[in-house]
Amino acid sequence: MLADHSHTYKRHRPEQTLLYQLVERHYPEFLEQLSHQGKSLPKHVEKEFEEFLR
């Protein structure tokens, strides 16, 4: 006998976490500092940060 486990997706709210708020606030400045040093993050890392902030 199978139980009916219908789950409704409940969106998590990452924008309410401390991690999200710190990344959102400091990531652009971090990229700028790297740029001034002639450095950059690998593209796959930039992509992950951008997707996280979306």
PDB file of N, CA and C in Angstrom:
ATOM      1  N   MET A   1       0.843  -1.183   0.000  1.00  0.00           N
ATOM      2  CA  MET A   1       0.000   0.000   0.000  1.00  0.00           C
ATOM      3  C   MET A   1       0.890   1.249   0.000  1.00  0.00           C
ATOM      4  N   LEU A   2       0.716   2.088  -0.974  1.00  0.00           N
ATOM      5  CA  LEU A   2       1.520   3.302  -1.088  1.00  0.00           C
ATOM      6  C   LEU A   2       0.778   4.486  -0.497  1.00  0.00           C
ATOM      7  N   ALA A   3       1.486   5.229   0.299  1.00  0.00           N
ATOM      8  CA  ALA A   3       0.900   6.439   0.880  1.00  0.00           C
ATOM      9  C   ALA A   3       1.000   7.569  -0.129  1.00  0.00           C
ATOM     10  N   ASP A   4       0.019   8.433  -0.142  1.00  0.00           N
ATOM     11  CA  ASP A   4       0.032   9.589  -1.043  1.00  0.00           C
ATOM     12  C   ASP A   4       0.808  10.721  -0.380  1.00  0.00           C
ATOM     13  N   HIS A   5       2.001  10.952  -0.878  1.00  0.00           N
ATOM     14  CA  HIS A   5       2.860  12.011  -0.324  1.00  0.00           C
ATOM     15  C   HIS A   5       2.988  13.131  -1.347  1.00  0.00           C
ATOM     16  N   SER A   6       1.942  13.880  -1.522  1.00  0.00           N
ATOM     17  CA  SER A   6       2.016  14.988  -2.475  1.00  0.00           C
ATOM     18  C   SER A   6       2.595  16.202  -1.746  1.00  0.00           C
ATOM     19  N   HIS A   7       3.765  16.572  -2.186  1.00  0.00           N
ATOM     20  CA  HIS A   7       4.472  17.698  -1.578  1.00  0.00           C
ATOM     21  C   HIS A   7       4.372  18.909  -2.488  1.00  0.00           C
ATOM     22  N   THR A   8       4.130  20.019  -1.902  1.00  0.00           N
ATOM     23  CA  THR A   8       4.116  21.270  -2.646  1.00  0.00           C
ATOM     24  C   THR A   8       5.470  21.941  -2.458  1.00  0.00           C
ATOM     25  N   TYR A   9       6.038  22.377  -3.557  1.00  0.00           N
ATOM     26  CA  TYR A   9       7.325  23.047  -3.480  1.00  0.00           C
ATOM     27  C   TYR A   9       7.184  24.343  -2.703  1.00  0.00           C
ATOM     28  N   LYS A  10       8.065  24.524  -1.742  1.00  0.00           N
ATOM     29  CA  LYS A  10       8.089  25.763  -0.974  1.00  0.00           C
ATOM     30  C   LYS A  10       9.453  26.406  -1.203  1.00  0.00           C
ATOM     31  N   ARG A  11       9.446  27.541  -1.833  1.00  0.00           N
ATOM     32  CA  ARG A  11      10.683  28.223  -2.177  1.00  0.00           C
ATOM     33  C   ARG A  11      11.437  28.625  -0.919  1.00  0.00           C
ATOM     34  N   HIS A  12      12.726  28.319  -0.921  1.00  0.00           N
ATOM     35  CA  HIS A  12      13.587  28.816   0.147  1.00  0.00           C
ATOM     36  C   HIS A  12      13.881  30.279  -0.142  1.00  0.00           C
ATOM     37  N   ARG A  13      14.213  31.002   0.827  1.00  0.00           N
ATOM     38  CA  ARG A  13      14.469  32.430   0.634  1.00  0.00           C
ATOM     39  C   ARG A  13      15.922  32.750   0.945  1.00  0.00           C
ATOM     40  N   PRO A  14      16.815  32.427   0.014  1.00  0.00           N
ATOM     41  CA  PRO A  14      18.238  32.654   0.284  1.00  0.00           C
ATOM     42  C   PRO A  14      18.563  34.121   0.506  1.00  0.00           C
ATOM     43  N   GLU A  15      17.776  35.007  -0.095  1.00  0.00           N
ATOM     44  CA  GLU A  15      18.061  36.437   0.061  1.00  0.00           C
ATOM     45  C   GLU A  15      17.872  36.910   1.503  1.00  0.00           C
ATOM     46  N   GLN A  16      17.299  36.087   2.336  1.00  0.00           N
ATOM     47  CA  GLN A  16      17.126  36.447   3.745  1.00  0.00           C
ATOM     48  C   GLN A  16      18.244  35.895   4.627  1.00  0.00           C
ATOM     49  N   THR A  17      19.204  35.177   4.027  1.00  0.00           N
ATOM     50  CA  THR A  17      20.291  34.611   4.811  1.00  0.00           C
ATOM     51  C   THR A  17      21.454  35.587   4.907  1.00  0.00           C
ATOM     52  N   LEU A  18      22.227  35.420   5.949  1.00  0.00           N
ATOM     53  CA  LEU A  18      23.398  36.268   6.144  1.00  0.00           C
ATOM     54  C   LEU A  18      24.400  36.081   5.003  1.00  0.00           C
ATOM     55  N   LEU A  19      24.587  34.841   4.564  1.00  0.00           N
ATOM     56  CA  LEU A  19      25.524  34.579   3.469  1.00  0.00           C
ATOM     57  C   LEU A  19      25.136  35.360   2.226  1.00  0.00           C
ATOM     58  N   TYR A  20      23.879  35.294   1.850  1.00  0.00           N
ATOM     59  CA  TYR A  20      23.410  35.999   0.664  1.00  0.00           C
ATOM     60  C   TYR A  20      23.658  37.497   0.805  1.00  0.00           C
ATOM     61  N   GLN A  21      23.310  38.047   1.941  1.00  0.00           N
ATOM     62  CA  GLN A  21      23.451  39.486   2.172  1.00  0.00           C
ATOM     63  C   GLN A  21      24.923  39.917   2.107  1.00  0.00           C
ATOM     64  N   LEU A  22      25.808  39.096   2.644  1.00  0.00           N
ATOM     65  CA  LEU A  22      27.239  39.419   2.586  1.00  0.00           C
ATOM     66  C   LEU A  22      27.767  39.369   1.159  1.00  0.00           C
ATOM     67  N   VAL A  23      27.390  38.327   0.426  1.00  0.00           N
ATOM     68  CA  VAL A  23      27.847  38.211  -0.961  1.00  0.00           C
ATOM     69  C   VAL A  23      27.287  39.349  -1.792  1.00  0.00           C
ATOM     70  N   GLU A  24      26.009  39.639  -1.635  1.00  0.00           N
ATOM     71  CA  GLU A  24      25.372  40.711  -2.398  1.00  0.00           C
ATOM     72  C   GLU A  24      26.059  42.054  -2.134  1.00  0.00           C
ATOM     73  N   ARG A  25      26.400  42.286  -0.899  1.00  0.00           N
ATOM     74  CA  ARG A  25      26.998  43.576  -0.530  1.00  0.00           C
ATOM     75  C   ARG A  25      28.461  43.704  -0.954  1.00  0.00           C
ATOM     76  N   HIS A  26      29.226  42.629  -0.810  1.00  0.00           N
ATOM     77  CA  HIS A  26      30.678  42.739  -0.987  1.00  0.00           C
ATOM     78  C   HIS A  26      31.229  42.161  -2.286  1.00  0.00           C
ATOM     79  N   TYR A  27      30.462  41.368  -2.999  1.00  0.00           N
ATOM     80  CA  TYR A  27      30.961  40.750  -4.225  1.00  0.00           C
ATOM     81  C   TYR A  27      31.379  41.775  -5.282  1.00  0.00           C
ATOM     82  N   PRO A  28      30.565  42.794  -5.570  1.00  0.00           N
ATOM     83  CA  PRO A  28      30.998  43.775  -6.580  1.00  0.00           C
ATOM     84  C   PRO A  28      32.314  44.472  -6.206  1.00  0.00           C
ATOM     85  N   GLU A  29      32.466  44.824  -4.944  1.00  0.00           N
ATOM     86  CA  GLU A  29      33.714  45.468  -4.490  1.00  0.00           C
ATOM     87  C   GLU A  29      34.894  44.504  -4.603  1.00  0.00           C
ATOM     88  N   PHE A  30      34.651  43.257  -4.292  1.00  0.00           N
ATOM     89  CA  PHE A  30      35.682  42.232  -4.408  1.00  0.00           C
ATOM     90  C   PHE A  30      36.166  42.114  -5.849  1.00  0.00           C
ATOM     91  N   LEU A  31      35.219  42.067  -6.796  1.00  0.00           N
ATOM     92  CA  LEU A  31      35.588  42.000  -8.217  1.00  0.00           C
ATOM     93  C   LEU A  31      36.384  43.227  -8.638  1.00  0.00           C
ATOM     94  N   GLU A  32      35.982  44.390  -8.141  1.00  0.00           N
ATOM     95  CA  GLU A  32      36.684  45.623  -8.475  1.00  0.00           C
ATOM     96  C   GLU A  32      38.117  45.603  -7.938  1.00  0.00           C
ATOM     97  N   GLN A  33      38.295  45.132  -6.727  1.00  0.00           N
ATOM     98  CA  GLN A  33      39.640  45.037  -6.153  1.00  0.00           C
ATOM     99  C   GLN A  33      40.510  44.076  -6.956  1.00  0.00           C
ATOM    100  N   LEU A  34      39.946  42.959  -7.357  1.00  0.00           N
ATOM    101  CA  LEU A  34      40.698  42.023  -8.190  1.00  0.00           C
ATOM    102  C   LEU A  34      41.103  42.681  -9.507  1.00  0.00           C
ATOM    103  N   SER A  35      40.177  43.413 -10.103  1.00  0.00           N
ATOM    104  CA  SER A  35      40.445  44.078 -11.374  1.00  0.00           C
ATOM    105  C   SER A  35      41.586  45.075 -11.244  1.00  0.00           C
ATOM    106  N   HIS A  36      41.597  45.831 -10.161  1.00  0.00           N
ATOM    107  CA  HIS A  36      42.674  46.812  -9.938  1.00  0.00           C
ATOM    108  C   HIS A  36      44.031  46.128  -9.772  1.00  0.00           C
ATOM    109  N   GLN A  37      44.004  44.876  -9.356  1.00  0.00           N
ATOM    110  CA  GLN A  37      45.235  44.096  -9.211  1.00  0.00           C
ATOM    111  C   GLN A  37      45.590  43.345 -10.498  1.00  0.00           C
ATOM    112  N   GLY A  38      44.758  43.525 -11.530  1.00  0.00           N
ATOM    113  CA  GLY A  38      44.985  42.824 -12.790  1.00  0.00           C
ATOM    114  C   GLY A  38      44.604  41.357 -12.720  1.00  0.00           C
ATOM    115  N   LYS A  39      43.720  41.022 -11.798  1.00  0.00           N
ATOM    116  CA  LYS A  39      43.311  39.635 -11.611  1.00  0.00           C
ATOM    117  C   LYS A  39      41.811  39.510 -11.846  1.00  0.00           C
ATOM    118  N   SER A  40      41.357  38.289 -11.962  1.00  0.00           N
ATOM    119  CA  SER A  40      39.924  38.021 -12.078  1.00  0.00           C
ATOM    120  C   SER A  40      39.647  36.612 -11.573  1.00  0.00           C
ATOM    121  N   LEU A  41      38.392  36.357 -11.315  1.00  0.00           N
ATOM    122  CA  LEU A  41      37.979  35.012 -10.929  1.00  0.00           C
ATOM    123  C   LEU A  41      37.825  34.166 -12.178  1.00  0.00           C
ATOM    124  N   PRO A  42      37.985  32.867 -12.042  1.00  0.00           N
ATOM    125  CA  PRO A  42      37.670  31.998 -13.191  1.00  0.00           C
ATOM    126  C   PRO A  42      36.205  32.191 -13.580  1.00  0.00           C
ATOM    127  N   LYS A  43      35.923  32.080 -14.854  1.00  0.00           N
ATOM    128  CA  LYS A  43      34.562  32.324 -15.350  1.00  0.00           C
ATOM    129  C   LYS A  43      33.527  31.430 -14.675  1.00  0.00           C
ATOM    130  N   HIS A  44      33.868  30.188 -14.395  1.00  0.00           N
ATOM    131  CA  HIS A  44      32.895  29.293 -13.757  1.00  0.00           C
ATOM    132  C   HIS A  44      32.571  29.748 -12.332  1.00  0.00           C
ATOM    133  N   VAL A  45      33.524  30.388 -11.666  1.00  0.00           N
ATOM    134  CA  VAL A  45      33.280  30.902 -10.313  1.00  0.00           C
ATOM    135  C   VAL A  45      32.384  32.136 -10.397  1.00  0.00           C
ATOM    136  N   GLU A  46      32.676  33.034 -11.335  1.00  0.00           N
ATOM    137  CA  GLU A  46      31.816  34.213 -11.539  1.00  0.00           C
ATOM    138  C   GLU A  46      30.384  33.771 -11.832  1.00  0.00           C
ATOM    139  N   LYS A  47      30.239  32.760 -12.682  1.00  0.00           N
ATOM    140  CA  LYS A  47      28.913  32.266 -13.051  1.00  0.00           C
ATOM    141  C   LYS A  47      28.167  31.760 -11.807  1.00  0.00           C
ATOM    142  N   GLU A  48      28.852  31.041 -10.949  1.00  0.00           N
ATOM    143  CA  GLU A  48      28.214  30.518  -9.734  1.00  0.00           C
ATOM    144  C   GLU A  48      27.757  31.651  -8.820  1.00  0.00           C
ATOM    145  N   PHE A  49      28.589  32.675  -8.662  1.00  0.00           N
ATOM    146  CA  PHE A  49      28.191  33.821  -7.838  1.00  0.00           C
ATOM    147  C   PHE A  49      26.967  34.514  -8.434  1.00  0.00           C
ATOM    148  N   GLU A  50      26.981  34.721  -9.741  1.00  0.00           N
ATOM    149  CA  GLU A  50      25.860  35.393 -10.406  1.00  0.00           C
ATOM    150  C   GLU A  50      24.574  34.591 -10.283  1.00  0.00           C
ATOM    151  N   GLU A  51      24.680  33.286 -10.433  1.00  0.00           N
ATOM    152  CA  GLU A  51      23.488  32.445 -10.290  1.00  0.00           C
ATOM    153  C   GLU A  51      22.999  32.432  -8.856  1.00  0.00           C
ATOM    154  N   PHE A  52      23.916  32.438  -7.913  1.00  0.00           N
ATOM    155  CA  PHE A  52      23.538  32.484  -6.501  1.00  0.00           C
ATOM    156  C   PHE A  52      22.763  33.765  -6.193  1.00  0.00           C
ATOM    157  N   LEU A  53      23.190  34.867  -6.769  1.00  0.00           N
ATOM    158  CA  LEU A  53      22.549  36.152  -6.490  1.00  0.00           C
ATOM    159  C   LEU A  53      21.250  36.352  -7.266  1.00  0.00           C
ATOM    160  N   ARG A  54      20.980  35.524  -8.266  1.00  0.00           N
ATOM    161  CA  ARG A  54      19.721  35.607  -9.007  1.00  0.00           C
ATOM    162  C   ARG A  54      18.646  35.043  -8.209  1.00  0.00           C
TER     163      ARG A  54
END
